[in-house]
Amino acid sequence: REVTMAATGTIHLRFFARYAEFVGREEAVLAVALPATVGDVVRRVRDELPGGRGIPERPLAALNLTHVKLDASVQDGDEVAFLPPLAGG
């Protein structure tokens, strides 16, 4: 009888501007159960990192330097960046 182990992936997180201030760092690493989406990563960050609640439920996010929607899939080794809205001027 086989036991199926859930796959886990290591996601590299980057926080910019206000978001880095909220969580007190610019970079972090998060282990997630795969398959997972950017939205799953956002929920975990909001729930688990000190100050994470300062990040909105639907932030602008980039996956491996490309802007993505929250339903984009993440893989082991991916980078998710949290981008606060920029003030125009």
Coordinates of C-alpha atoms in Angstrom, one line a residue, residues 4-75:
T4 CA 1.2 9.5 -1.1
M5 CA 3.3 12.4 0.3
A6 CA 2.0 15.8 -0.6
A7 CA 4.7 17.6 -2.6
T8 CA 6.0 20.8 -1.0
G9 CA 7.8 23.7 -2.7
T10 CA 10.0 26.5 -1.5
I11 CA 8.8 29.9 -2.6
H12 CA 11.0 32.9 -2.4
L13 CA 9.2 36.0 -1.3
R14 CA 10.2 39.6 -1.9
F15 CA 8.5 42.6 -0.3
F16 CA 8.8 46.1 -1.6
A17 CA 8.3 49.6 0.0
R18 CA 5.4 49.6 2.5
Y19 CA 5.0 45.9 2.4
A20 CA 8.6 45.4 3.5
E21 CA 7.9 47.8 6.3
F22 CA 4.8 45.8 7.4
V23 CA 6.6 42.5 7.6
G24 CA 9.9 43.9 8.7
R25 CA 12.0 42.4 5.9
E26 CA 12.5 42.5 2.2
E27 CA 12.9 38.8 1.6
A28 CA 11.6 35.5 3.1
V29 CA 11.2 31.9 2.2
L30 CA 7.9 30.0 2.5
A31 CA 7.3 26.2 2.2
V32 CA 4.0 25.5 0.6
A33 CA 2.1 22.4 -0.3
L34 CA 1.9 21.9 -4.1
P35 CA 0.0 22.5 -6.2
A36 CA -0.5 26.0 -5.0
T37 CA -1.3 29.4 -6.5
V38 CA -0.1 33.0 -5.8
G39 CA -3.3 33.5 -3.9
D40 CA -2.4 30.6 -1.6
V41 CA 1.0 32.2 -1.0
V42 CA -0.7 35.5 -0.2
R43 CA -3.0 33.9 2.3
R44 CA -0.1 32.2 4.1
V45 CA 1.9 35.4 4.2
R46 CA -1.1 37.3 5.7
D47 CA -1.7 34.5 8.2
E48 CA 1.8 33.6 9.2
L49 CA 4.2 36.5 8.9
P50 CA 4.3 39.1 11.7
G51 CA 2.8 42.2 10.1
G52 CA 1.4 40.2 7.2
R53 CA -2.1 41.5 7.7
G54 CA -0.9 44.8 6.4
I55 CA -0.7 43.3 3.0
P56 CA -4.1 43.4 1.2
E57 CA -5.9 40.2 0.3
R58 CA -5.5 40.9 -3.4
P59 CA -2.1 42.7 -3.7
L60 CA -0.3 43.3 -7.0
A61 CA 2.0 40.4 -7.3
A62 CA 4.7 39.3 -9.7
L63 CA 5.8 35.7 -10.3
N64 CA 9.4 35.3 -11.4
L65 CA 9.4 39.0 -12.5
T66 CA 6.1 38.8 -14.4
H67 CA 2.8 40.5 -13.2
V68 CA 0.3 37.7 -12.6
K69 CA -3.2 37.2 -11.3
L70 CA -3.7 35.4 -7.9
D71 CA -4.8 32.2 -9.7
A72 CA -1.3 31.7 -11.3
S73 CA 0.3 28.5 -10.3
V74 CA 3.6 28.5 -8.3
Q75 CA 6.3 25.8 -8.5

